[in-house]
Tab-separated table of C-alpha atoms (C1' of nucleotides) in Angstrom:
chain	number	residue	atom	x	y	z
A	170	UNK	CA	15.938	-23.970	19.108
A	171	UNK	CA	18.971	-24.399	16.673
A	172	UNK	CA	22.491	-24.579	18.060
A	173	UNK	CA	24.319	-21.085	18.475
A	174	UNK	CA	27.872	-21.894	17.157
A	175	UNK	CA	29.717	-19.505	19.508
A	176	UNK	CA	32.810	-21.026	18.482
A	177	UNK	CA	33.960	-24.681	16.800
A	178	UNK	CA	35.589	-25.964	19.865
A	179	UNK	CA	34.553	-28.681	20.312
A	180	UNK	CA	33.981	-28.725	24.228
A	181	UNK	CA	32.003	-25.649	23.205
A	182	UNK	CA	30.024	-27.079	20.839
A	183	UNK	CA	28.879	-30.254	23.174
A	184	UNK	CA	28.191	-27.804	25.660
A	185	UNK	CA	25.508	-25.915	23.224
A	186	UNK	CA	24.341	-29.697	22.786
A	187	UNK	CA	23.572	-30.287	26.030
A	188	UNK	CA	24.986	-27.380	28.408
A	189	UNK	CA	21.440	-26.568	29.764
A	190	UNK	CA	19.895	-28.340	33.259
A	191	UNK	CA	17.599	-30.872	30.844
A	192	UNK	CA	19.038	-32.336	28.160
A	193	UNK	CA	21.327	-34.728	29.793
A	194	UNK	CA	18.462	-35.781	32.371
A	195	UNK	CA	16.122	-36.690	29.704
A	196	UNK	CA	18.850	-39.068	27.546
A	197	UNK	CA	20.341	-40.481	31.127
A	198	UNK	CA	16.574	-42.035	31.599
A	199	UNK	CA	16.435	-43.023	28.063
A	200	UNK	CA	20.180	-44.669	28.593
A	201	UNK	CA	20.067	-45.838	32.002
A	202	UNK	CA	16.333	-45.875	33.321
A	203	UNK	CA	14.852	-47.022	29.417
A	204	UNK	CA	12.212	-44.909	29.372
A	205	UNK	CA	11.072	-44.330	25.855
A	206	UNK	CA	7.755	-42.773	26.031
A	207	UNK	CA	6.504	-39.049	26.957
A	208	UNK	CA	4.967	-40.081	29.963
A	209	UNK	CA	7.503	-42.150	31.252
A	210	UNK	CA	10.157	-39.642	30.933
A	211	UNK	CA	7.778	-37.317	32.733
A	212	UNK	CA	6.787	-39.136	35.501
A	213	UNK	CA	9.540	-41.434	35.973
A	214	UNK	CA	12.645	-38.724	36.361
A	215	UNK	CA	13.332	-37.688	39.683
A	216	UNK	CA	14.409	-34.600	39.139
A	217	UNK	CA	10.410	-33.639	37.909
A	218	UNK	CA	10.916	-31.879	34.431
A	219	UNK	CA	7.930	-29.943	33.672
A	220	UNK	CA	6.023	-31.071	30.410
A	221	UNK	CA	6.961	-28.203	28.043
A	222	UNK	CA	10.536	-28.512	28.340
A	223	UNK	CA	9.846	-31.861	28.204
A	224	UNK	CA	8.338	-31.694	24.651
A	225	UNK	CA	10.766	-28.886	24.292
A	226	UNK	CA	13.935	-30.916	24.595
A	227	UNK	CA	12.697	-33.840	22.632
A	228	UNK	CA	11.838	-31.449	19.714
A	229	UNK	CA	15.450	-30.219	20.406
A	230	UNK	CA	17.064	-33.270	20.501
A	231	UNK	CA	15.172	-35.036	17.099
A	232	UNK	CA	16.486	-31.941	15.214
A	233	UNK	CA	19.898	-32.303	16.656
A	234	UNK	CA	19.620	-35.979	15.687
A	235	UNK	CA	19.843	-37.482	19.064
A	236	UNK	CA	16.932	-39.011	19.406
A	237	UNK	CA	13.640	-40.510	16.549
A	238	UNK	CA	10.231	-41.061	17.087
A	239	UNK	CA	8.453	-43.033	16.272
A	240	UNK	CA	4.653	-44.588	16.546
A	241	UNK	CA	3.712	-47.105	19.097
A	242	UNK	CA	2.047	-49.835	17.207
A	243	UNK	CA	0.110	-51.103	20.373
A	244	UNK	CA	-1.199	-47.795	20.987
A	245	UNK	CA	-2.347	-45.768	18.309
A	246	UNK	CA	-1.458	-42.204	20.673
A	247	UNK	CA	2.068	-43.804	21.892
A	248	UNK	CA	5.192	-42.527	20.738
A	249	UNK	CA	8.536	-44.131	20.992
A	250	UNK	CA	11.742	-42.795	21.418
A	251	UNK	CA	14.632	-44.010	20.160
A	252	UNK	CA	18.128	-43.213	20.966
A	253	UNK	CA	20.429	-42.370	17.452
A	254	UNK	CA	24.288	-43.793	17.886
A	255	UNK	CA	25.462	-40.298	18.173
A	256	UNK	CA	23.409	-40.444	21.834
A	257	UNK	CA	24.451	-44.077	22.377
A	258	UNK	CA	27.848	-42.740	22.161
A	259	UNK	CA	27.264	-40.748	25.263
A	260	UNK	CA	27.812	-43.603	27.186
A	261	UNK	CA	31.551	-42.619	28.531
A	262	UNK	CA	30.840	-39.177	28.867
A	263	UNK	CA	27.713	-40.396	31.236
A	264	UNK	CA	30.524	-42.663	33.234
A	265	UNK	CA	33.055	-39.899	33.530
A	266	UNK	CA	30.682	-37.551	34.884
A	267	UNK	CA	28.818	-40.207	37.139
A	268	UNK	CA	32.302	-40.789	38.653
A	269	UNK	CA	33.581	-37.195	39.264
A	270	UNK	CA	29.982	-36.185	40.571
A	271	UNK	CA	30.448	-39.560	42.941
A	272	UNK	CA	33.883	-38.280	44.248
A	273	UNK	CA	33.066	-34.894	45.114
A	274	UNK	CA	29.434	-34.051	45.437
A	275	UNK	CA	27.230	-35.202	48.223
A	276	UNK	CA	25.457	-37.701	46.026
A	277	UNK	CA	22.844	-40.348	47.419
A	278	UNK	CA	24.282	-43.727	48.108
A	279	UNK	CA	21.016	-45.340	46.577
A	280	UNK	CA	21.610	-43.822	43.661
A	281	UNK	CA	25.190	-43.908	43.025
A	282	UNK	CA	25.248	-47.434	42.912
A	283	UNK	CA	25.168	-47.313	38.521
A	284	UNK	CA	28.196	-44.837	38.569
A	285	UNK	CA	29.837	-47.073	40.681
A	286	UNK	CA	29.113	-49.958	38.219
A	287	UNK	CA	29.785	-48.002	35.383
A	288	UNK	CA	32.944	-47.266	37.256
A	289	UNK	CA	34.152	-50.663	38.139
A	290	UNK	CA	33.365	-51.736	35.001
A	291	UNK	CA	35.561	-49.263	32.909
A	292	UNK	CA	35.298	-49.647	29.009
A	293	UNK	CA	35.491	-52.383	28.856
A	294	UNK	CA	31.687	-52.771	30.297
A	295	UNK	CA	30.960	-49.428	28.610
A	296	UNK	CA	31.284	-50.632	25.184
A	297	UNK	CA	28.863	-53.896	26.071
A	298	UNK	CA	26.543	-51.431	27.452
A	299	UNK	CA	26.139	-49.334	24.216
A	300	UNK	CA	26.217	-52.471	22.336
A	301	UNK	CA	22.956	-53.681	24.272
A	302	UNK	CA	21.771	-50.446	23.449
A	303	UNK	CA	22.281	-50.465	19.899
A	304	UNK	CA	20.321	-53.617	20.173
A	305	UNK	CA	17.602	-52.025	21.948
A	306	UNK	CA	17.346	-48.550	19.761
A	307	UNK	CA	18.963	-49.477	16.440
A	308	UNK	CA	17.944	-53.149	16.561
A	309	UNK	CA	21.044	-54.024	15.988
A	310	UNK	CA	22.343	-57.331	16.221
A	311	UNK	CA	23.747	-57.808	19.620
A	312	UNK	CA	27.116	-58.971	19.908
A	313	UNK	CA	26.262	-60.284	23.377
A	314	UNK	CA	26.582	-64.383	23.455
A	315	UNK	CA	23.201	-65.673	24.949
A	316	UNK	CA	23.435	-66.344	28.491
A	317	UNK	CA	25.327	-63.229	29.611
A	318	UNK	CA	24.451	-61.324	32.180
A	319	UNK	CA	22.993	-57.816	30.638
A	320	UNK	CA	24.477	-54.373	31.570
A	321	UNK	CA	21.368	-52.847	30.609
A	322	UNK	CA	19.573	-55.233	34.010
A	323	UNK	CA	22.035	-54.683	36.116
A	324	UNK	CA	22.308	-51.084	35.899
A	325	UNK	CA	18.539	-50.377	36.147
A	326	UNK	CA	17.194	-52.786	38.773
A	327	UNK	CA	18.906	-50.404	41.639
A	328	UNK	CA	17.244	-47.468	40.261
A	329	UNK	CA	14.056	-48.806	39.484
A	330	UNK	CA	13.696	-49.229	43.485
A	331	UNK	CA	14.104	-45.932	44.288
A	332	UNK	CA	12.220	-44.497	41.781
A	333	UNK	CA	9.494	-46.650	43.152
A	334	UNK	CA	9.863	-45.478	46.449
A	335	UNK	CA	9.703	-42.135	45.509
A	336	UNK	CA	6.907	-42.867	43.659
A	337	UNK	CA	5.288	-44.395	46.644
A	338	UNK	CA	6.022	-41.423	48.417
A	339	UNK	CA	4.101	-39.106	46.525
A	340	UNK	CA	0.994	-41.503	46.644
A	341	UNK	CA	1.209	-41.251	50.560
A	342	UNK	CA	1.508	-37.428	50.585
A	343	UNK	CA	-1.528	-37.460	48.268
A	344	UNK	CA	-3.597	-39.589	50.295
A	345	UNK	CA	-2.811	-38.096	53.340
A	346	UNK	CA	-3.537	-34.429	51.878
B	1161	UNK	CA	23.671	-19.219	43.394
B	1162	UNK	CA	23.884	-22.263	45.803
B	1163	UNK	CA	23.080	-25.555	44.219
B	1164	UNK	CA	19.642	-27.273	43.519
B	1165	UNK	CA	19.748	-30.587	45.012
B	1166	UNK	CA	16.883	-31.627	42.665
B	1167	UNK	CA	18.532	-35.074	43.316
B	1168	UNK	CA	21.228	-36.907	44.884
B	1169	UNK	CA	22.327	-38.972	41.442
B	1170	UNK	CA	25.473	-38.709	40.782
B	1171	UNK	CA	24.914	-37.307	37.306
B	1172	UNK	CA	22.410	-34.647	37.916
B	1173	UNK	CA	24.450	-33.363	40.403
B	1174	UNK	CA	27.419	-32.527	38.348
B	1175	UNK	CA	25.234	-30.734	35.951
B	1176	UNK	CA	24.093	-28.804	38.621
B	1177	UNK	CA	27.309	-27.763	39.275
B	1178	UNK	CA	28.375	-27.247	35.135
B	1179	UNK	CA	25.401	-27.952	33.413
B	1180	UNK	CA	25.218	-23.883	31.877
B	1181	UNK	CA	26.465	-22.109	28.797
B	1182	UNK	CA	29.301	-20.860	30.389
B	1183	UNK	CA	31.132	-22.756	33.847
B	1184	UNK	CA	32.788	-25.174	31.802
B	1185	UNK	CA	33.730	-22.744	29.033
B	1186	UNK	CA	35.778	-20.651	32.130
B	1187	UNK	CA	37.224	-23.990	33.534
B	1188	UNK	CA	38.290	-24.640	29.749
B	1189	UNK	CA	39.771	-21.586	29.598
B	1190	UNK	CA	42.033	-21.920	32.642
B	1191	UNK	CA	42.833	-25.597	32.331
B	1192	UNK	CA	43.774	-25.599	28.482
B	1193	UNK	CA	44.398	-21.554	28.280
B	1194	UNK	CA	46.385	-20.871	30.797
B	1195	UNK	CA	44.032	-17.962	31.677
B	1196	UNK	CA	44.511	-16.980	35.195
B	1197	UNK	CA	43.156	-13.148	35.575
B	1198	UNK	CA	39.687	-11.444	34.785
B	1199	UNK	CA	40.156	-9.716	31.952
B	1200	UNK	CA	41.918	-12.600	30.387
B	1201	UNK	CA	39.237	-14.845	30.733
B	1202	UNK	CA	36.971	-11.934	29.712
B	1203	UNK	CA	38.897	-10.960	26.313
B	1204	UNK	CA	40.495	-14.408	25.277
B	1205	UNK	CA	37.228	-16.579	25.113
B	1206	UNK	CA	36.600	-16.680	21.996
B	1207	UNK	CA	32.335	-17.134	22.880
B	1208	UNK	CA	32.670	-13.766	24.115
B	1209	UNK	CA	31.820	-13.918	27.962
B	1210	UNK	CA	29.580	-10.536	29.328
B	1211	UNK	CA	31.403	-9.379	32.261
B	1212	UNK	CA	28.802	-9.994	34.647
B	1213	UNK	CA	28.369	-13.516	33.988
B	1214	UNK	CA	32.386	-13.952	34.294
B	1215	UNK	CA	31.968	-12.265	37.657
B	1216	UNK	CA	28.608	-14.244	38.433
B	1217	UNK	CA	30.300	-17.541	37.454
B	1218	UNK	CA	33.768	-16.830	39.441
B	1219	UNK	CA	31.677	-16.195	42.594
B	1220	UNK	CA	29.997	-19.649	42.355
B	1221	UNK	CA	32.708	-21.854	40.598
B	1222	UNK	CA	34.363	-20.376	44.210
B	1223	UNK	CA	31.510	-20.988	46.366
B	1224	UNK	CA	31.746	-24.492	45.282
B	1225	UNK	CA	35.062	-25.412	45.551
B	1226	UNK	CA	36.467	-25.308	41.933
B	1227	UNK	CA	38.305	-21.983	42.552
B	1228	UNK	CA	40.270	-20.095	44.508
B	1229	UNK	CA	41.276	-16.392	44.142
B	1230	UNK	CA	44.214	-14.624	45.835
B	1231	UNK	CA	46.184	-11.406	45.202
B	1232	UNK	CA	48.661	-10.665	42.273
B	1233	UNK	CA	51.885	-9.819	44.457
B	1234	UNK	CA	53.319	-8.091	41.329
B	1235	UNK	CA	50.086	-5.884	40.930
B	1236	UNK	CA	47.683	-4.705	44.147
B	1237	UNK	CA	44.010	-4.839	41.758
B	1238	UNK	CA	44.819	-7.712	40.073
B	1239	UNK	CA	43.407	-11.168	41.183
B	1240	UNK	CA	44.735	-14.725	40.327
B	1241	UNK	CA	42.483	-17.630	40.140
B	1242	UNK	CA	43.399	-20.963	40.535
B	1243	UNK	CA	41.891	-24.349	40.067
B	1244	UNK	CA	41.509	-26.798	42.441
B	1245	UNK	CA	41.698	-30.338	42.689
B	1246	UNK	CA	38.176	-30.817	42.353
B	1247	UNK	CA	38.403	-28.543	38.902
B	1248	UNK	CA	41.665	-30.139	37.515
B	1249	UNK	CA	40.148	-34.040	37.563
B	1250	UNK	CA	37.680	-32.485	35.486
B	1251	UNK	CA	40.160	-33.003	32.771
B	1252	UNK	CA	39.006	-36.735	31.705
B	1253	UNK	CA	35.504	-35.327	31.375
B	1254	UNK	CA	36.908	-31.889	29.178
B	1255	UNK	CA	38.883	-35.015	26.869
B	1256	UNK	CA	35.937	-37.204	26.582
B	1257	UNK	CA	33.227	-34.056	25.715
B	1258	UNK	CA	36.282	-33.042	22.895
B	1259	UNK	CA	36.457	-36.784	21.332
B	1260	UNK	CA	32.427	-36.692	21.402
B	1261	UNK	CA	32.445	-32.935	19.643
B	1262	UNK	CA	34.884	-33.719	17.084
B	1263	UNK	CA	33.276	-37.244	16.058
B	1264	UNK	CA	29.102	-35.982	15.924
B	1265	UNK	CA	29.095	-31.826	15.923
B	1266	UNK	CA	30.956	-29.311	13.159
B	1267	UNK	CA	34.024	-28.611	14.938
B	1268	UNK	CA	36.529	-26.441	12.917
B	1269	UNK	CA	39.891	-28.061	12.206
B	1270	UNK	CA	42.453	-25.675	14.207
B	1271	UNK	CA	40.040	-25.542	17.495
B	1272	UNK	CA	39.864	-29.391	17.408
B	1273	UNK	CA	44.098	-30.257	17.396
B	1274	UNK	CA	43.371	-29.928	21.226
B	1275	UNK	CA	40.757	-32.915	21.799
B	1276	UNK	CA	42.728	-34.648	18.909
B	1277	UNK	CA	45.929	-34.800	21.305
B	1278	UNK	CA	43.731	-35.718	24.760
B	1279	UNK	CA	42.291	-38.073	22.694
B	1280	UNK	CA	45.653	-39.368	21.247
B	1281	UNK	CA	47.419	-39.642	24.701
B	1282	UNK	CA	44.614	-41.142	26.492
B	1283	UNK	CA	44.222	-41.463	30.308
B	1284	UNK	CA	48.200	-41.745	30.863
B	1285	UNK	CA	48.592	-37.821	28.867
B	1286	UNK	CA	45.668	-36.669	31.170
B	1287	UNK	CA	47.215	-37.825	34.183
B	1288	UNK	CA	50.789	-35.744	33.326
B	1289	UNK	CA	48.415	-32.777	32.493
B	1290	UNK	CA	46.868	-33.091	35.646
B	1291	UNK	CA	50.252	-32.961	37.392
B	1292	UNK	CA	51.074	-30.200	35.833
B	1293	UNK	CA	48.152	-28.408	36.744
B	1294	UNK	CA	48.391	-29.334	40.178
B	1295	UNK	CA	52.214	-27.941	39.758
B	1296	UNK	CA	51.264	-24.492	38.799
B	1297	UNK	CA	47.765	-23.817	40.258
B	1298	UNK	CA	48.368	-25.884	44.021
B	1299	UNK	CA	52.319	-25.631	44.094
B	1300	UNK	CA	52.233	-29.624	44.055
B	1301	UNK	CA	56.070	-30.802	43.368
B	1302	UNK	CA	56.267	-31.889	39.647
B	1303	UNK	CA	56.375	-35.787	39.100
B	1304	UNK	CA	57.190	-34.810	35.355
B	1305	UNK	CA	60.685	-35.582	34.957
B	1306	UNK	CA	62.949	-32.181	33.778
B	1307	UNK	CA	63.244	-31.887	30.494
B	1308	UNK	CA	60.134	-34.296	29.355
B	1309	UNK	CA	57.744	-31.851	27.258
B	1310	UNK	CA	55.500	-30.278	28.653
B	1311	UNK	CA	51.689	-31.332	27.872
B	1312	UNK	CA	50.546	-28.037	28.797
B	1313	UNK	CA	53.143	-26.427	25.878
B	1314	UNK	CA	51.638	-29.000	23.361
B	1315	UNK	CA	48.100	-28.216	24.640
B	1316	UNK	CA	48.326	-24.276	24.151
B	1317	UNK	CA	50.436	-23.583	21.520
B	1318	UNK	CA	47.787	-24.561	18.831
B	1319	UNK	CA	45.145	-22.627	21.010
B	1320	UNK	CA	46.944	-19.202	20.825
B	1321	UNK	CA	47.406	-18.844	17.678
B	1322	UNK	CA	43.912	-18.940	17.074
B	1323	UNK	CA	42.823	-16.848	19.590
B	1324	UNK	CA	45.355	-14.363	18.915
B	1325	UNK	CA	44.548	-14.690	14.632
B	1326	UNK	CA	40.848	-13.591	16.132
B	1327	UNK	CA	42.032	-10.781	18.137
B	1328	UNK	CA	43.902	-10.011	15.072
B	1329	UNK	CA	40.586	-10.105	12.967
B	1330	UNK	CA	38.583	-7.743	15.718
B	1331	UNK	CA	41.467	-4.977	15.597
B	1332	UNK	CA	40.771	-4.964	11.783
B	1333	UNK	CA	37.475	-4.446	12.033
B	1334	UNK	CA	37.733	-1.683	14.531
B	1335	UNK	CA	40.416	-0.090	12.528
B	1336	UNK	CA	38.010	-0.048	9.169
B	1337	UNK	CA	35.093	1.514	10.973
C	745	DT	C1'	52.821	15.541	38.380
C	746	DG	C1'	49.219	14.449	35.318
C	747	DC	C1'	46.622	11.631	32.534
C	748	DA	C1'	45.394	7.708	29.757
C	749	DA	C1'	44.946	2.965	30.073
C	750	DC	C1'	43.847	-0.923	32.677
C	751	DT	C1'	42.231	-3.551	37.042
C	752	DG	C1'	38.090	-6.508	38.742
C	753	DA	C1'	33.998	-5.807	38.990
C	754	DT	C1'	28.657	-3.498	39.355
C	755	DT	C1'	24.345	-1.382	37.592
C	756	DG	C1'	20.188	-0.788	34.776
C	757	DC	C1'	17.487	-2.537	31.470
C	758	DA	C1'	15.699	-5.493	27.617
C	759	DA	C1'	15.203	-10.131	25.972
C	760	DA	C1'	15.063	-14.901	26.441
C	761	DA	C1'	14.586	-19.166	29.035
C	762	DT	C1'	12.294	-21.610	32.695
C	763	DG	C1'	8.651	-23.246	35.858
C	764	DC	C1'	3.896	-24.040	36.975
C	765	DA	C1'	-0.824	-25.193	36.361
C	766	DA	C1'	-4.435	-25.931	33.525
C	767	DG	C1'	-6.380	-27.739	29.502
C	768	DC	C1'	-6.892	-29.946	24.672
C	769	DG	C1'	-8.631	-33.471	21.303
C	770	DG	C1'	-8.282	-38.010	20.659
C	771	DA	C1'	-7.558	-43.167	22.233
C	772	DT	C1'	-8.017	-46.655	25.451
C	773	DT	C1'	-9.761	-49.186	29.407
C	774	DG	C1'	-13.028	-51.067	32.637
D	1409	DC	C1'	-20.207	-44.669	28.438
D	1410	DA	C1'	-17.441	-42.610	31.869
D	1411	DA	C1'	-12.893	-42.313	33.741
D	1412	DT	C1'	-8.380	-42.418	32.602
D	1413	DC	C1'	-4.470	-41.934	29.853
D	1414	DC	C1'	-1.887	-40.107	25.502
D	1415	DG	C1'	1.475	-36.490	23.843
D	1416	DC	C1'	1.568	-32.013	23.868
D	1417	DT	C1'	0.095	-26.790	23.982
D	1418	DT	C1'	-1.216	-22.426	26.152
D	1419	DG	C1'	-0.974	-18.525	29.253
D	1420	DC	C1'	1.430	-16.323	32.589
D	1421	DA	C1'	4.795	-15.278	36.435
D	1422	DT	C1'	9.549	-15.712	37.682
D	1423	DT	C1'	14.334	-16.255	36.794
D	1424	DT	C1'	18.332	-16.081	34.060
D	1425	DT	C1'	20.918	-14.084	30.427
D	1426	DG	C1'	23.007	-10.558	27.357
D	1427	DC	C1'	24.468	-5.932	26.409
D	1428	DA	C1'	26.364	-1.498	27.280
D	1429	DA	C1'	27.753	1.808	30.204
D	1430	DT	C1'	30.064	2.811	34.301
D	1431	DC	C1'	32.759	2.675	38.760
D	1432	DA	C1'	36.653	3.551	41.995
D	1433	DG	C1'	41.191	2.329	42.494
D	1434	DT	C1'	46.018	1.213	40.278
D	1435	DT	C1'	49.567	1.452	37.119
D	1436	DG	C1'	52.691	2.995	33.383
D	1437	DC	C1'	54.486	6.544	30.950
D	1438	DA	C1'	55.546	11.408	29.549
DNA sequence: TGCAACTGATTGCAAAATGCAAGCGGATTG
DNA sequence: CAATCCGCTTGCATTTTGCAATCAGTTGCA
């Protein structure tokens, strides 16, 4: 559960944070697809995470102090989670990988369309993104004048569609089976 | 061995590519180290690599285009690995994983003068590093002008004295037992 | 020439992580 | 009041990892 510590290099040490095939998944939905529930997270990634890694890597992740919970008060079994700065601050690591994974692996055009964004956007679009976010997880007060488009909008609208069709999908193979 | 394909987004795909304990540590260790044989990746990581998983991880960092391997001229068993393009524009994602490590997780001085100098130079640094890695590991002509210091020299230095102060530390041991 | 040290690996085995399906008690919805 | 949903746990099979010993071939040195 706890972080090994092979070494205090720093690339090593983010890679003990989140060097495993899960970790990253789970706080890209939380970033980019705002999922903030258990179910949500489990339903809604595409890459199907089973539910005790699932409630594996959130434990993992509150203790690392990525994410908080917290309760749902319109639904007495909900939980929230909340991303923690130090996740927020993710952000550009997210972009840079989103880019380098869109230059030279055979990615889906559907769903490269928020790295190219992200891309396009550079920084400076970054830093309104995590702003938006801090907004959304730390209810901070957003810096963003009224009236502005939002990152957060623009970046999940695309994705939202093909998780839907996937979705979709699965009813179809269900109802055909 | 081959990749999962769990999706085509552009982030989970990278991470299927580096998202273990060790790829990235090996790409770390030739981009920043210099390390270009076996047993140099095998005795100077200081996370202490098993040989198998160095020889598991070599095979597939190959088989997907990171890597290449060809034959020492100056010794018939030896091997020399070299990065590829794909592997060297992983440096902006290496510099932005070091800024996040040395802001959030307990990175130890001495290891961290690396990500401190990325982070320093910014995107124009990373893009003479790359040039120099393209230099030595694809025999690219060098746009660094001659005489200019070398980021690679700057890079290292810091890095083998610590390793070596380690292998210093290991000899003791052995030598009291 | 002979032998120790070193080359890039491989093998066997134990331990840990992962994946899958089913189920749990409680809350909510229709 | 029954069906569904809530976050999560359990049991178990499979896969991945870690460790130590070992391999056959090469090299450097006496």
């Amino acid at each position: 559960m706890n972080i090994d510590r092979r070494s205090g290099c720093p690339i090593n040490l983010s890679l003990e944070v989140f060097g495993d095939r899960w970790s990253l998944i789970i706080l890209r939905d939380m970033i980019f697809g705002g999922r903030r529930h258990f179910r949500e997270l489990l339903n809604g990634s595409l890459e199907g995470i089973a539910s005790n890694i699932l409630a594996d890597r959130l434990k993992r992740l509150m203790a690392l102090g990525l994410l908080t919970k917290a309760d749902d008060p319109s639904h007495k079994q909900k939980a929230i989670y909340s991303l923690t700065e130090m996740a927020i601050t993710l952000v550009p690591i997210m972009a840079q990988l989103g880019a380098w994974g869109r230059v030279w692996l055979p990615v889906s055009e559907e769903l490269s369309i928020r790295a190219e964004l992200l891309e396009k956007g550079g920084p400076p679009l970054w830093e309104q993104f995590m702003d938006e976010l801090r907004h959304e997880h730390l209810g901070a007060p957003s810096r963003t004048p009224p009236g502005a488009p939002s990152v957060r909008q623009q970046l999940r609208a695309a994705y939202e569609a093909v998780v839907e069709r996937k979705a979709d999908e699965l009813r179809h193979i269900k109802t055909d089976a």
